[in-house]
Tab-separated table of C-alpha atoms and ligand atoms in Angstrom:
chain	number	residue	atom	x	y	z
A	1	MET	CA	91.966	160.853	60.200
A	2	PRO	CA	90.408	159.491	63.445
A	3	THR	CA	91.415	161.358	66.573
A	4	LEU	CA	93.669	159.615	69.025
A	5	GLU	CA	92.705	159.741	72.664
A	6	THR	CA	95.400	161.172	74.849
A	7	ALA	CA	96.301	159.557	78.102
A	8	GLY	CA	96.552	162.708	80.144
A	9	ASP	CA	97.862	161.430	83.444
A	10	LEU	CA	100.427	158.997	82.075
A	11	GLY	CA	103.072	161.656	81.531
A	12	HIS	CA	105.504	160.680	78.831
A	13	LEU	CA	104.152	157.139	78.765
A	14	GLY	CA	100.990	158.662	77.304
A	15	HIS	CA	102.973	159.582	74.197
A	16	LEU	CA	104.176	156.013	73.805
A	17	GLN	CA	100.619	154.776	74.326
A	18	GLN	CA	99.443	157.218	71.675
A	19	PHE	CA	102.155	156.013	69.305
A	20	VAL	CA	101.204	152.331	69.611
A	21	ASN	CA	97.503	153.205	69.328
A	22	THR	CA	98.060	154.718	65.885
A	23	TRP	CA	96.991	151.174	64.930
A	24	SER	CA	93.533	150.497	66.266
A	25	ILE	CA	90.144	148.922	65.726
A	26	PRO	CA	87.752	151.820	66.407
A	27	ASN	CA	84.596	150.869	68.236
A	28	ASP	CA	82.237	152.533	65.764
A	29	THR	CA	83.588	150.905	62.610
A	30	ARG	CA	85.374	147.813	63.980
A	31	VAL	CA	87.684	148.114	60.988
A	32	VAL	CA	91.473	148.045	61.436
A	33	THR	CA	92.731	151.607	61.121
A	34	ASP	CA	96.341	152.704	60.814
A	35	VAL	CA	96.907	156.465	61.040
A	36	LEU	CA	100.703	156.237	61.371
A	37	PRO	CA	101.551	156.408	57.640
A	38	GLY	CA	99.477	159.597	57.399
A	39	LEU	CA	101.167	161.108	60.460
A	40	LEU	CA	104.651	160.280	59.160
A	41	GLY	CA	103.885	162.120	55.951
A	42	ASP	CA	102.500	165.210	57.694
A	43	SER	CA	104.995	166.802	60.087
A	44	ALA	CA	102.478	169.384	61.320
A	45	ALA	CA	100.068	166.625	62.351
A	46	TRP	CA	102.951	164.644	63.898
A	47	ASN	CA	104.235	167.653	65.853
A	48	ALA	CA	100.749	168.411	67.126
A	49	LEU	CA	100.605	164.948	68.699
A	50	PHE	CA	104.160	164.269	69.823
A	51	PRO	CA	106.730	166.467	71.605
A	52	PHE	CA	109.629	164.936	69.631
A	53	ALA	CA	110.286	165.592	65.954
A	54	LEU	CA	110.918	163.034	63.235
A	55	GLY	CA	114.627	162.794	62.400
A	56	ALA	CA	116.522	161.661	59.327
A	57	GLN	CA	116.739	158.061	60.496
A	58	ASP	CA	113.021	157.834	61.326
A	59	SER	CA	112.046	156.273	58.007
A	60	HIS	CA	108.450	155.222	57.497
A	61	ALA	CA	109.497	151.570	57.482
A	62	ALA	CA	111.469	151.891	60.730
A	63	MET	CA	108.698	153.769	62.530
A	64	LEU	CA	106.036	151.278	61.450
A	65	ARG	CA	108.254	148.414	62.572
A	66	LEU	CA	108.915	150.086	65.941
A	67	ARG	CA	105.196	150.633	66.467
A	68	ASP	CA	104.371	147.041	65.557
A	69	ASP	CA	107.214	145.679	67.720
A	70	LEU	CA	106.108	147.731	70.716
A	71	ARG	CA	102.529	146.505	70.226
A	72	ALA	CA	103.822	142.925	70.063
A	73	THR	CA	105.862	143.264	73.271
A	74	ILE	CA	102.889	144.804	75.115
A	75	ALA	CA	100.569	142.029	73.907
A	76	ASP	CA	103.134	139.290	74.627
A	77	PRO	CA	105.700	140.251	77.300
A	78	SER	CA	107.711	137.076	76.575
A	79	CYS	CA	109.198	138.770	73.500
A	80	LEU	CA	109.993	142.033	75.315
A	81	GLN	CA	113.644	141.383	76.128
A	82	GLY	CA	114.864	140.405	72.671
A	83	THR	CA	112.762	142.964	70.833
A	84	LEU	CA	113.535	145.985	73.004
A	85	ASN	CA	117.246	145.177	73.260
A	86	ALA	CA	117.520	145.044	69.462
A	87	TRP	CA	115.884	148.480	69.208
A	88	LEU	CA	118.085	149.899	71.964
A	89	GLN	CA	121.179	148.829	70.051
A	90	LYS	CA	119.911	150.503	66.885
A	91	ALA	CA	118.902	153.735	68.609
A	92	ALA	CA	122.264	154.040	70.422
A	93	LEU	CA	120.785	155.685	73.510
A	94	GLY	CA	123.222	157.088	76.036
A	95	MET	CA	123.332	157.649	79.754
A	96	ALA	CA	124.047	160.800	81.672
A	97	VAL	CA	124.173	161.757	85.322
A	98	LYS	CA	122.500	164.967	86.405
A	99	VAL	CA	122.586	166.472	89.863
A	100	GLN	CA	119.088	167.450	90.961
A	101	ASP	CA	118.596	169.054	94.365
A	102	GLY	CA	122.039	167.860	95.365
A	103	LEU	CA	121.356	164.240	94.378
A	104	PRO	CA	122.787	162.407	91.349
A	105	VAL	CA	120.024	161.210	89.017
A	106	LEU	CA	120.504	158.869	86.068
A	107	HIS	CA	119.101	160.003	82.720
A	108	THR	CA	118.680	158.054	79.495
A	109	THR	CA	119.672	160.305	76.598
A	110	ASN	CA	118.836	160.301	72.904
A	111	PRO	CA	121.989	161.712	71.291
A	112	ARG	CA	120.726	161.220	67.716
A	113	HIS	CA	117.520	163.135	68.512
A	114	SER	CA	115.498	160.539	66.638
A	115	ALA	CA	111.811	159.962	67.290
A	116	GLN	CA	112.669	156.265	67.657
A	117	GLY	CA	115.152	157.158	70.391
A	118	ALA	CA	112.664	159.467	72.134
A	119	ILE	CA	110.049	156.697	72.214
A	120	LEU	CA	112.597	154.187	73.522
A	121	VAL	CA	113.677	156.638	76.253
A	122	ILE	CA	110.031	156.729	77.391
A	123	ALA	CA	109.990	152.917	77.406
A	124	MET	CA	113.233	152.792	79.437
A	125	GLU	CA	111.920	155.306	81.971
A	126	ALA	CA	108.700	153.299	82.353
A	127	ILE	CA	110.644	150.063	82.833
A	128	GLY	CA	112.881	151.832	85.372
A	129	ARG	CA	109.862	153.008	87.344
A	130	GLY	CA	108.170	149.601	87.122
A	131	ASP	CA	105.272	151.068	85.122
A	132	TRP	CA	105.836	149.190	81.880
A	133	VAL	CA	103.963	146.073	83.037
A	134	ARG	CA	100.841	148.215	83.451
A	135	LEU	CA	100.759	148.895	79.723
A	136	LYS	CA	98.471	146.280	78.183
A	137	CYS	CA	96.680	145.403	74.970
A	138	CYS	CA	92.923	144.937	75.357
A	139	ALA	CA	91.981	141.272	74.906
A	140	ASP	CA	89.005	142.387	72.772
A	141	CYS	CA	89.858	145.424	70.660
A	142	GLN	CA	93.663	145.424	71.146
A	143	TRP	CA	93.635	149.077	72.244
A	144	CYS	CA	96.702	149.755	74.350
A	145	PHE	CA	95.669	150.951	77.826
A	146	PHE	CA	97.238	151.643	81.188
A	147	ASP	CA	96.156	149.303	83.972
A	148	SER	CA	96.126	151.372	87.144
A	149	SER	CA	94.388	148.691	89.228
A	150	LYS	CA	96.098	147.606	92.439
A	151	ASN	CA	96.698	144.001	91.387
A	152	ARG	CA	97.297	144.777	87.687
A	153	SER	CA	94.610	142.280	86.688
A	154	LYS	CA	92.766	144.197	83.960
A	155	ARG	CA	92.385	142.551	80.579
A	156	TRP	CA	89.968	144.895	78.794
A	157	CYS	CA	90.325	148.562	77.964
A	158	GLY	CA	86.631	149.328	78.532
A	159	MET	CA	86.975	148.440	82.185
A	160	SER	CA	89.836	150.861	82.697
A	161	LYS	CA	89.266	154.348	84.040
A	162	GLY	CA	89.702	156.864	81.282
A	163	GLY	CA	89.344	154.171	78.626
A	164	PRO	CA	88.024	155.160	75.229
A	165	GLU	CA	84.402	156.158	75.461
A	166	GLY	CA	81.737	153.883	74.104
A	167	ARG	CA	83.825	150.749	74.325
A	168	ALA	CA	82.391	147.892	76.301
A	169	CYS	CA	85.256	145.453	75.900
A	170	GLY	CA	85.104	142.570	78.301
A	171	THR	CA	81.338	142.954	78.795
A	172	ILE	CA	80.445	139.923	76.689
A	173	ALA	CA	83.070	137.824	78.459
A	174	LYS	CA	81.816	139.034	81.849
A	175	VAL	CA	78.184	138.272	80.978
A	176	ARG	CA	79.179	134.835	79.718
A	177	SER	CA	81.100	133.965	82.885
A	178	PHE	CA	78.230	135.313	85.029
A	179	ARG	CA	75.759	133.054	83.193
A	180	GLU	CA	78.096	130.083	83.553
A	181	ARG	CA	78.402	130.732	87.282
A	182	GLN	CA	74.594	130.903	87.532
A	183	LYS	CA	74.211	127.660	85.633
A	184	GLY	CA	76.679	125.945	87.929
A	185	ALA	CA	74.998	127.264	91.089
B	201	ZN	ZN1	89.075	147.077	74.233
């Protein structure tokens, strides 16, 4: 099974990124690879990657659909609202208030303790912080990456800091546009 790169500084969002990148097109083979079915059938491998366990309602079909839906919403934000709201209804997440350092803080809870719910909590937290829009699918290899640039203008994973090693996504497009600019000049 190919190793999945962890997104160290993304906090919990790194786990969601890792989940959606269980489908990938590795740079060395350029062949579509899906490690999720293997992970779902191997709880030790799953638990080594994710801090939330698979629950009774986390069927293979549901988890694959959640992964594919999340990938679709990251690649095409226009379908985010309908897709995520449908999953939120299914996961039946809750809300709780906690007092931290004397201040009330809102928490999204996962009362069914499902892996689906845990992943959706991460998505909700990211949306709440305004970080969700920084999660993108590479225009070349479709690897899901975090765009930490100031103006959120990145389109290729290879140009992102901490992107998977050896990828040069966007390079061909950049060379092409450079040549076109030269031709025009
Ligand atoms: Zn890429």
